Coordinates of C-alpha atoms and ligand atoms in Angstrom, one line a residue:
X619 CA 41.9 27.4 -6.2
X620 CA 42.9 26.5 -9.6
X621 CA 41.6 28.9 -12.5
X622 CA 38.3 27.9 -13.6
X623 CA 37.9 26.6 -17.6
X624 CA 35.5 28.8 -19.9
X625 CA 32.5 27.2 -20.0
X626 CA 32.0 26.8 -23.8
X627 CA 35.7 25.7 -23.8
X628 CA 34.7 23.3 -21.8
X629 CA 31.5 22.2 -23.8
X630 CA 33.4 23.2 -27.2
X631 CA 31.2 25.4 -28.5
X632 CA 31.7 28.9 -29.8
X633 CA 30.1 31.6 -27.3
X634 CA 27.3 32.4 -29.9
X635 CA 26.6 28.7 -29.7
X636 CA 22.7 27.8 -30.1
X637 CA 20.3 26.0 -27.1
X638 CA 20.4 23.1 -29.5
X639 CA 23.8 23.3 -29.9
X640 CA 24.8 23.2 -26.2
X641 CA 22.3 20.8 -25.3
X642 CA 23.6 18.3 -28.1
X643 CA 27.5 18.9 -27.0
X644 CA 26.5 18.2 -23.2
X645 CA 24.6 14.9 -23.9
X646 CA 27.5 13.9 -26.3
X647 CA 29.9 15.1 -23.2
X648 CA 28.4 13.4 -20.0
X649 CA 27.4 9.9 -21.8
X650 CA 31.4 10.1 -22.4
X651 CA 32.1 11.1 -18.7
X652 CA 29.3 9.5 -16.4
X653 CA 31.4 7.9 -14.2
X654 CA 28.6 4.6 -14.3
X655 CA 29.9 4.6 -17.9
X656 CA 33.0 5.9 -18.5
X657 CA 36.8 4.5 -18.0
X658 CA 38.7 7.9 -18.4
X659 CA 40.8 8.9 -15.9
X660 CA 38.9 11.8 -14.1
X661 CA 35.7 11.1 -15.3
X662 CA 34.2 12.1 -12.3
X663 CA 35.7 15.8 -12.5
X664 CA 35.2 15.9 -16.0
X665 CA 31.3 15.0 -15.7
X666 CA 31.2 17.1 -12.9
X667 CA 32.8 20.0 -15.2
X668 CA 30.6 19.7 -17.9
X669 CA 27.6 19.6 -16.0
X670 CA 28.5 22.3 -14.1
X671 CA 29.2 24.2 -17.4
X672 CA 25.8 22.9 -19.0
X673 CA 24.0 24.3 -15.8
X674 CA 25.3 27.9 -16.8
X675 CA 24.8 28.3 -20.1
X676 CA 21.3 26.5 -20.3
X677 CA 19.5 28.9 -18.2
X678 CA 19.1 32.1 -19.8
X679 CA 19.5 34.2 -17.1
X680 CA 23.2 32.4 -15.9
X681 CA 24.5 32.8 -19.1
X682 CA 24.0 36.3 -19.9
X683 CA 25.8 36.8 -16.3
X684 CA 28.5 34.4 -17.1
X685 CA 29.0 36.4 -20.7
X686 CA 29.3 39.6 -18.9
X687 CA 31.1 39.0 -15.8
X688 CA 32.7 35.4 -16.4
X689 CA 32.5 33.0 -13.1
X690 CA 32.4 35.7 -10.7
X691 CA 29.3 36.4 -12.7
X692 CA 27.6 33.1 -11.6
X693 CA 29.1 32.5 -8.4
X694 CA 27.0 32.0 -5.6
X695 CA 24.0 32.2 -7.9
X696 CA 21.7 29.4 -7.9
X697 CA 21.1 26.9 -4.8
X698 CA 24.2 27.9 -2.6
X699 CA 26.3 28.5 -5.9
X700 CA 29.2 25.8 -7.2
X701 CA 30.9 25.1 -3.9
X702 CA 28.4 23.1 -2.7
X703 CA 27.8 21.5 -6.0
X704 CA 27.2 18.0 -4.9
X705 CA 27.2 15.1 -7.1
X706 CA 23.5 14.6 -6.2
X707 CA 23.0 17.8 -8.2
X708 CA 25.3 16.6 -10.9
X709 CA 23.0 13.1 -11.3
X710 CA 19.9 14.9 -11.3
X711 CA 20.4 17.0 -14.3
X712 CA 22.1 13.9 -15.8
X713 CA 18.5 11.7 -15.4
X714 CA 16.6 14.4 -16.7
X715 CA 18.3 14.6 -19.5
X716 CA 18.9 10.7 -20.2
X717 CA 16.1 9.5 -17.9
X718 CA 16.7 7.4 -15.2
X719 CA 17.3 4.0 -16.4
X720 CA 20.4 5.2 -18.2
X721 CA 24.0 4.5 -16.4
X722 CA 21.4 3.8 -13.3
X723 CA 22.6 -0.6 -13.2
X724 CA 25.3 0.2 -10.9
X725 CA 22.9 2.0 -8.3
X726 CA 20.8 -0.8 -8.7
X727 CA 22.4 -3.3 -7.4
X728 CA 24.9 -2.1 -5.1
X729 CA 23.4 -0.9 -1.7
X730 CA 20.6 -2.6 0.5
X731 CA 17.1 -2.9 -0.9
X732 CA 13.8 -4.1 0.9
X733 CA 11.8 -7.1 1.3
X734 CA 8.8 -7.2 -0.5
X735 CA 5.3 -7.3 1.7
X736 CA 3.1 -10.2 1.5
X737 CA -0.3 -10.0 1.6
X738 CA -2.3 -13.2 4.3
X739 CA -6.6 -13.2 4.3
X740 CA -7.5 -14.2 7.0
X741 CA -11.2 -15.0 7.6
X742 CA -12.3 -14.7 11.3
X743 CA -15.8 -15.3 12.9
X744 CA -18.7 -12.1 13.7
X745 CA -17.5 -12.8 17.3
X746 CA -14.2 -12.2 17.4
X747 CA -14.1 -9.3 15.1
X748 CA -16.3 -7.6 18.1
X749 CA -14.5 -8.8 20.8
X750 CA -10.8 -9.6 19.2
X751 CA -8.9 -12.4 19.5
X752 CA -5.4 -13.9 19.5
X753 CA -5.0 -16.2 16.1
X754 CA -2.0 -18.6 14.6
X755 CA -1.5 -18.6 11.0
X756 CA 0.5 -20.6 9.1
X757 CA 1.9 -18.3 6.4
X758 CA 4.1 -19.6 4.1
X759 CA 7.3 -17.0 2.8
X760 CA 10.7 -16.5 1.2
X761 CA 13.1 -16.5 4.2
X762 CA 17.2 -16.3 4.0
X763 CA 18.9 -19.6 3.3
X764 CA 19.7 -21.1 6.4
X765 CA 22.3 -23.8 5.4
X766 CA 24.3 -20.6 3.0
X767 CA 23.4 -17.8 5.1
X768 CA 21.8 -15.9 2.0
X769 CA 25.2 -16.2 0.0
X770 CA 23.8 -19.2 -2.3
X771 CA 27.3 -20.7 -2.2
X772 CA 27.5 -24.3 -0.7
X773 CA 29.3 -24.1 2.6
X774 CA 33.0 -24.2 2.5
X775 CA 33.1 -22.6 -0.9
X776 CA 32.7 -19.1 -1.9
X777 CA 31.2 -16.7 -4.5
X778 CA 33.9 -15.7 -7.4
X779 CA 34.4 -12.8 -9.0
X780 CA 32.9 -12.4 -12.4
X781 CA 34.8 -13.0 -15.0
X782 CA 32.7 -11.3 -18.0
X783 CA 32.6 -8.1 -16.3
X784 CA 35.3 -8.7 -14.0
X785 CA 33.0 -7.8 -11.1
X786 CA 31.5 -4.6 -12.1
X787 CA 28.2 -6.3 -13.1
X788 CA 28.6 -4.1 -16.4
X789 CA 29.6 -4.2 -19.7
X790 CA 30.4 -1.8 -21.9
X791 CA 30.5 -1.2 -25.4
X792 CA 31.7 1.4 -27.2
X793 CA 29.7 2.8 -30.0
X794 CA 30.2 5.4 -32.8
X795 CA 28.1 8.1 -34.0
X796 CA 28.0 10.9 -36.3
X797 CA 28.2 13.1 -33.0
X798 CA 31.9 10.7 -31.9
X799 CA 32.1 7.9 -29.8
X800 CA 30.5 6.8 -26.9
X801 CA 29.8 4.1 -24.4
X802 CA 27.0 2.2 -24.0
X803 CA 26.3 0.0 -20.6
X804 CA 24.4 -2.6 -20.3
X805 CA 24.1 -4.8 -17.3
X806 CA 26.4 -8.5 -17.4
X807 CA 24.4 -11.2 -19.0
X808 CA 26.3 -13.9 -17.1
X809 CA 26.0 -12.1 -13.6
X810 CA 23.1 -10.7 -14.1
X811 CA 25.1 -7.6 -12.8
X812 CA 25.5 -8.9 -9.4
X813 CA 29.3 -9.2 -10.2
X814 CA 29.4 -12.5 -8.5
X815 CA 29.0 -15.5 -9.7
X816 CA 28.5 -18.8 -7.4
X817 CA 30.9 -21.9 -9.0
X818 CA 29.1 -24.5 -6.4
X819 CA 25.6 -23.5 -5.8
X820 CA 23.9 -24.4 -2.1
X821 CA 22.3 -27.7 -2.1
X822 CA 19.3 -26.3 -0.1
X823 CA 18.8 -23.4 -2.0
X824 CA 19.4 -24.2 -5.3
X825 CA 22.1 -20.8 -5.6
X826 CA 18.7 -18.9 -5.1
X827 CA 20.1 -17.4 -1.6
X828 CA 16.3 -17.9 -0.3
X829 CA 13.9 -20.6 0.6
X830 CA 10.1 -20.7 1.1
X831 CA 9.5 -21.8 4.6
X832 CA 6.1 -22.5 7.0
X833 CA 6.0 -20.3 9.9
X834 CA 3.4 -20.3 12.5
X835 CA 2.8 -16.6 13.8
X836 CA 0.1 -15.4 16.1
X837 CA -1.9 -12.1 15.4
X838 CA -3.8 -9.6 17.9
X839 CA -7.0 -9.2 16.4
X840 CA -8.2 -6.0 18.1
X841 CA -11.8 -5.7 18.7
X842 CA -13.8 -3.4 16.5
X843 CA -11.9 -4.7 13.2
X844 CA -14.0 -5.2 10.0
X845 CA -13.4 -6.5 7.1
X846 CA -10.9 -5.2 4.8
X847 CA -9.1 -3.9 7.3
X848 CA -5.2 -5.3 7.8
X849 CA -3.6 -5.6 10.7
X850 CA 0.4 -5.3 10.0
X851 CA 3.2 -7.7 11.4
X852 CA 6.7 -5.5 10.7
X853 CA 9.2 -7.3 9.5
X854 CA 7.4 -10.6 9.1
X855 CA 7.8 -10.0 5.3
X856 CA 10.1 -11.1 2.7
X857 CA 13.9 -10.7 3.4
X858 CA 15.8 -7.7 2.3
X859 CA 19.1 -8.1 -0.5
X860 CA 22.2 -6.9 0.7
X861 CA 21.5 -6.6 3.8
X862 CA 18.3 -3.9 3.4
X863 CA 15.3 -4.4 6.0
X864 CA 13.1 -7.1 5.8
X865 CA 9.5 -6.3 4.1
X866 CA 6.2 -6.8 6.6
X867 CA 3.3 -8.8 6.2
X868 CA -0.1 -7.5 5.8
X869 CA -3.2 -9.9 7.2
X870 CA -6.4 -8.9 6.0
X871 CA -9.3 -9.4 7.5
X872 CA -12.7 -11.2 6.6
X873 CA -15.8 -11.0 8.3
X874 CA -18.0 -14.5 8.1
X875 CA -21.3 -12.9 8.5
X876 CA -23.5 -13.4 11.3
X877 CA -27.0 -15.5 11.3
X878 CA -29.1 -12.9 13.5
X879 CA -26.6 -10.1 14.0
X880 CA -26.1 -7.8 11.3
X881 CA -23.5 -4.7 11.9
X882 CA -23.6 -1.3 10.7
X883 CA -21.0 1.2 11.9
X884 CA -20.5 0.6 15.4
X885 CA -24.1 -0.7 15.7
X886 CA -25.1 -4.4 16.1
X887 CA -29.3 -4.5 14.0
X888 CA -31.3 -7.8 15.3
X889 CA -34.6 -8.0 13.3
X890 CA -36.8 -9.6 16.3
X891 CA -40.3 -11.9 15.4
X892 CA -43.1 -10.5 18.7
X893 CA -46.7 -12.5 18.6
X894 CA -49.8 -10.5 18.0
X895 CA -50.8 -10.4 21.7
X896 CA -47.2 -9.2 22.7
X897 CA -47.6 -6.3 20.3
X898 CA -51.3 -5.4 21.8
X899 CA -50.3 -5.9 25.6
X900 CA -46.6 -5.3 25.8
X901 CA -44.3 -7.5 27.3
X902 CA -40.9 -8.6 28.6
X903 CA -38.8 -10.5 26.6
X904 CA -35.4 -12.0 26.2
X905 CA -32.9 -10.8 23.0
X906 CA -30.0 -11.9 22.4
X907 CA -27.2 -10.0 22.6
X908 CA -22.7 -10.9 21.9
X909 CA -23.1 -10.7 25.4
X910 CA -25.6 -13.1 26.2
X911 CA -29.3 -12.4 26.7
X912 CA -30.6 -9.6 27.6
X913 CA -34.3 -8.5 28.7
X914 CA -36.2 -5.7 26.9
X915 CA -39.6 -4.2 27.6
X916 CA -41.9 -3.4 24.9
X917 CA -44.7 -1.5 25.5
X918 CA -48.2 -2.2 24.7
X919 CA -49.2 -1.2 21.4
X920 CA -45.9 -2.2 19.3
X921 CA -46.1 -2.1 15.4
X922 CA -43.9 -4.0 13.2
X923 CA -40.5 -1.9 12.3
X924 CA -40.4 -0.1 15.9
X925 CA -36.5 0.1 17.1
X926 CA -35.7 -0.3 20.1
X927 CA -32.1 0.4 21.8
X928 CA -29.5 -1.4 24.0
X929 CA -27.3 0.7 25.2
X930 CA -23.6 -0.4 24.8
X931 CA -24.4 -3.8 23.5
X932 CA -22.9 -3.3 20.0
X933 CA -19.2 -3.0 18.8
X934 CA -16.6 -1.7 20.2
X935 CA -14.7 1.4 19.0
X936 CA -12.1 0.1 17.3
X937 CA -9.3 3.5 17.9
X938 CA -11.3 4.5 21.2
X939 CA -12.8 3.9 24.2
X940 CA -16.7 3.1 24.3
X941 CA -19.0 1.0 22.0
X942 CA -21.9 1.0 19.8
X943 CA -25.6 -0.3 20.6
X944 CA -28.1 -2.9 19.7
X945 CA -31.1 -1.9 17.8
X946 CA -33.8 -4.2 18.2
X947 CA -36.3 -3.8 15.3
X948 CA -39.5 -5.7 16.1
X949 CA -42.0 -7.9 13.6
X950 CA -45.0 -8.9 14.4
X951 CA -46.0 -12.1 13.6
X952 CA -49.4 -13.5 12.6
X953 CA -50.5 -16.2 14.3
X954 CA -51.1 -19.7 11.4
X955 CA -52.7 -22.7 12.5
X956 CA -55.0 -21.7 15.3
X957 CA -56.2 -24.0 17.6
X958 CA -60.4 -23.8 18.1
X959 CA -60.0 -22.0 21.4
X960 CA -57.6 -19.5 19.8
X961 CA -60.1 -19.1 16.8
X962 CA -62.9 -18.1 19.6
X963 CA -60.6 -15.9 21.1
X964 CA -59.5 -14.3 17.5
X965 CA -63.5 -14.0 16.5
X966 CA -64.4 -12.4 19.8
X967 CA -62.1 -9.8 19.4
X968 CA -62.8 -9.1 15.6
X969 CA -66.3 -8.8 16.9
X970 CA -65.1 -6.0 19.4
X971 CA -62.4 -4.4 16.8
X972 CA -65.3 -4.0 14.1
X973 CA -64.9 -4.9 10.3
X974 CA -63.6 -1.6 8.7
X975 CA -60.3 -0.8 7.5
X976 CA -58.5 2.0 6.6
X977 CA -56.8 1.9 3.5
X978 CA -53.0 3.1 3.9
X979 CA -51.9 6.3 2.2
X980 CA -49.9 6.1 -1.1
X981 CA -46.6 5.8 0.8
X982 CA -46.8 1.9 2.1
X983 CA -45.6 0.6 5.1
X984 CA -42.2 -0.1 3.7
X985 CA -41.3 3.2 2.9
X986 CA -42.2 4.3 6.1
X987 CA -39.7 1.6 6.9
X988 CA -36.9 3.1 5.2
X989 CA -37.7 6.5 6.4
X990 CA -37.4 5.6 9.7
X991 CA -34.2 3.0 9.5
X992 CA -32.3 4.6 6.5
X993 CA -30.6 1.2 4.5
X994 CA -30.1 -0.8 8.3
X995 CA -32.2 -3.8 7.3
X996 CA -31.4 -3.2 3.3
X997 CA -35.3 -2.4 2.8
Ligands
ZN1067 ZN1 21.4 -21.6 0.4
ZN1068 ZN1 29.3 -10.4 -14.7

């Protein structure tokens, strides 16, 4: 192995050299040497040499070891030491100390990047959010140029080479400063620092190297979903550059609510109207239910806002076996317009009942209500 430079010989400072001073004389040396920037022969070595000595003699600690017992002093220190000093390590230090927009072009547009997602609603009725479904959507999205192949060149011809940046994508200028010279990058205003340009453009695409096309796709609802929630197709989304992975698209769901069914968690809440008689006596009666009717038995005696339970008639668990129930809240309905044998009936039993009433304590029968059913009918 080649002797090792000194470390301020290399930054060209003197060894009583400030922070400040060490700082400034490394950001003057690696904008010279970044090898995004620089068109010296070596610049890689040389940025890695400078950064190298920069690590050292910024940290406190490093350089008192390096001024005592030179590079022996700081080998091996560190994260596995010099050996292994990657170029990773090298470009980290450099964005911290220009941030990362600086000399960062080139990484920008070479090398695969990923398709955006795109985002479908998708409204879908009470019904099929409990029991799923299979839908078609028409979605509408960038896809790859078929007629170029996602070159933008017109078949038969091809993209050329840049001629402003001849192909880098870059351009450079150089700039002086008290501190010396340096170069500054900016990305080609002609290429747009693709370092391509396209001399006959693709008649379908316009040079765009994309097209918005209609595709019909089929989703699994599953059952359980509820609104908000997405279900995602992979790679359904907009196309990668460069080759990279196509994005996916997201549909979100939309619940249409329900006329009679109402659901909270898991639960499906039907508020059901009983006559006066059928609260007194009891009786059988028919509810509906997603599945189809179902009987219930109330007993005699039933007030307004008593829940009753089907088991396993609501919703189903959307990550798990099993289902919800029905709760069947009950209102008693006052009979209007009686017919004169009803009346007789009515007075006859006022008769038997008696005339007094008991006035209700402060709490009402609506909060009594909410006690007992929490927010379920939004009381
Ligand atoms: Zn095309
Ligand atoms: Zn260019």
């Amino acid at each position: 192995m080649a002797s090792k430079r000194d470390y301020y010989e290399i930054l060209g400072v003197s060894r009583t050299a400030s922070r400040d001073e060490i700082k400034k004389a490394y950001r003057l040396l690696a904008r010279r040497y970044h090898p995004d920037v620089s068109n010296e022969a070596n610049a890689d070595e040389m940025f890695k040499e400078v950064s190298e000595a920069y690590e050292v003699l910024s940290d406190d600690q490093k350089r008192t070891a390096y001024d005592r017992f030179g590079h022996a002093g700081v080998r091996g220190t560190g994260a596995g030491g010099f050996q292994d000093f990657g170029f990773g390590g090298v470009a980290d230090i450099f964005e911290e100390f220009f941030g990362a927009g600086f000399g960062a072009s080139r990484r920008r547009r070479r090398g695969p990047r990923r398709g955006a997602d795109l985002r479908y609603d998708l409204n879908i009725s009470f019904e099929d959010s409990v029991f799923g479904a299979e839908k078609e959507i028409e979605v509408r999205r960038p896809e790859i140029c078929p007629t170029c192949n996602g070159t933008g060149a017109e078949p038969g011809t091809q993209p050329e080479r840049c001629a402003h940046c001849n192909g880098s994508g870059e351009v450079r200028r150089v700039q002086q400063s008290i501190l010396g010279q340096f170069v500054n990058v900016a990305t080609c205003p002609i290429c747009r620092g693709e370092g391509e340009v396209i001399p006959t453009p693709c008649n379908n695409c316009g040079g765009r190297k994309q097209v918005q096309q209609d595709r019909t796709m089929k989703v699994r609802i599953p059952a359980g979903i509820r609104s908000e929630q997405q279900i995602r197709l992979s790679g359904e989304g907009a196309p990668g550059t460069d080759g990279g992975p196509p994005g996916n698209l997201y549909v979100v769901v939309d619940v249409e609510r329900h006329n009679i069914f109402q659901r909270r968690n898991d639960d499906i809440l039907i508020n059901l109207e009983i006559n006066v008689a059928q609260a007194a006596l009891g009786d059988e009666i028919v509810v509906p239910t997603v599945d189809g009717d179902a009987s219930l038995k109330i007993p005699a005696g039933t007030q307004s806002g008593t829940v009753f339970r089907l088991r396993d008639r609501g919703v189903p668990h959307l990550n798990s076996n099993g289902r919800g129930d029905q709760l069947v809240m009950t209102q008693v309905v006052v009979p209007t317009n009686l017919s004169e044998r009803q009346k007789e009936l009515f007075e006859e039993m006022a008769d038997s009942l008696g005339k007094a009433v008991v006035p209700q304590r402060e709490k009402g029968f609506l909060n009594d209500l909410k006690d007992a059913l929490g927010d379920m009918f939004g009381l």
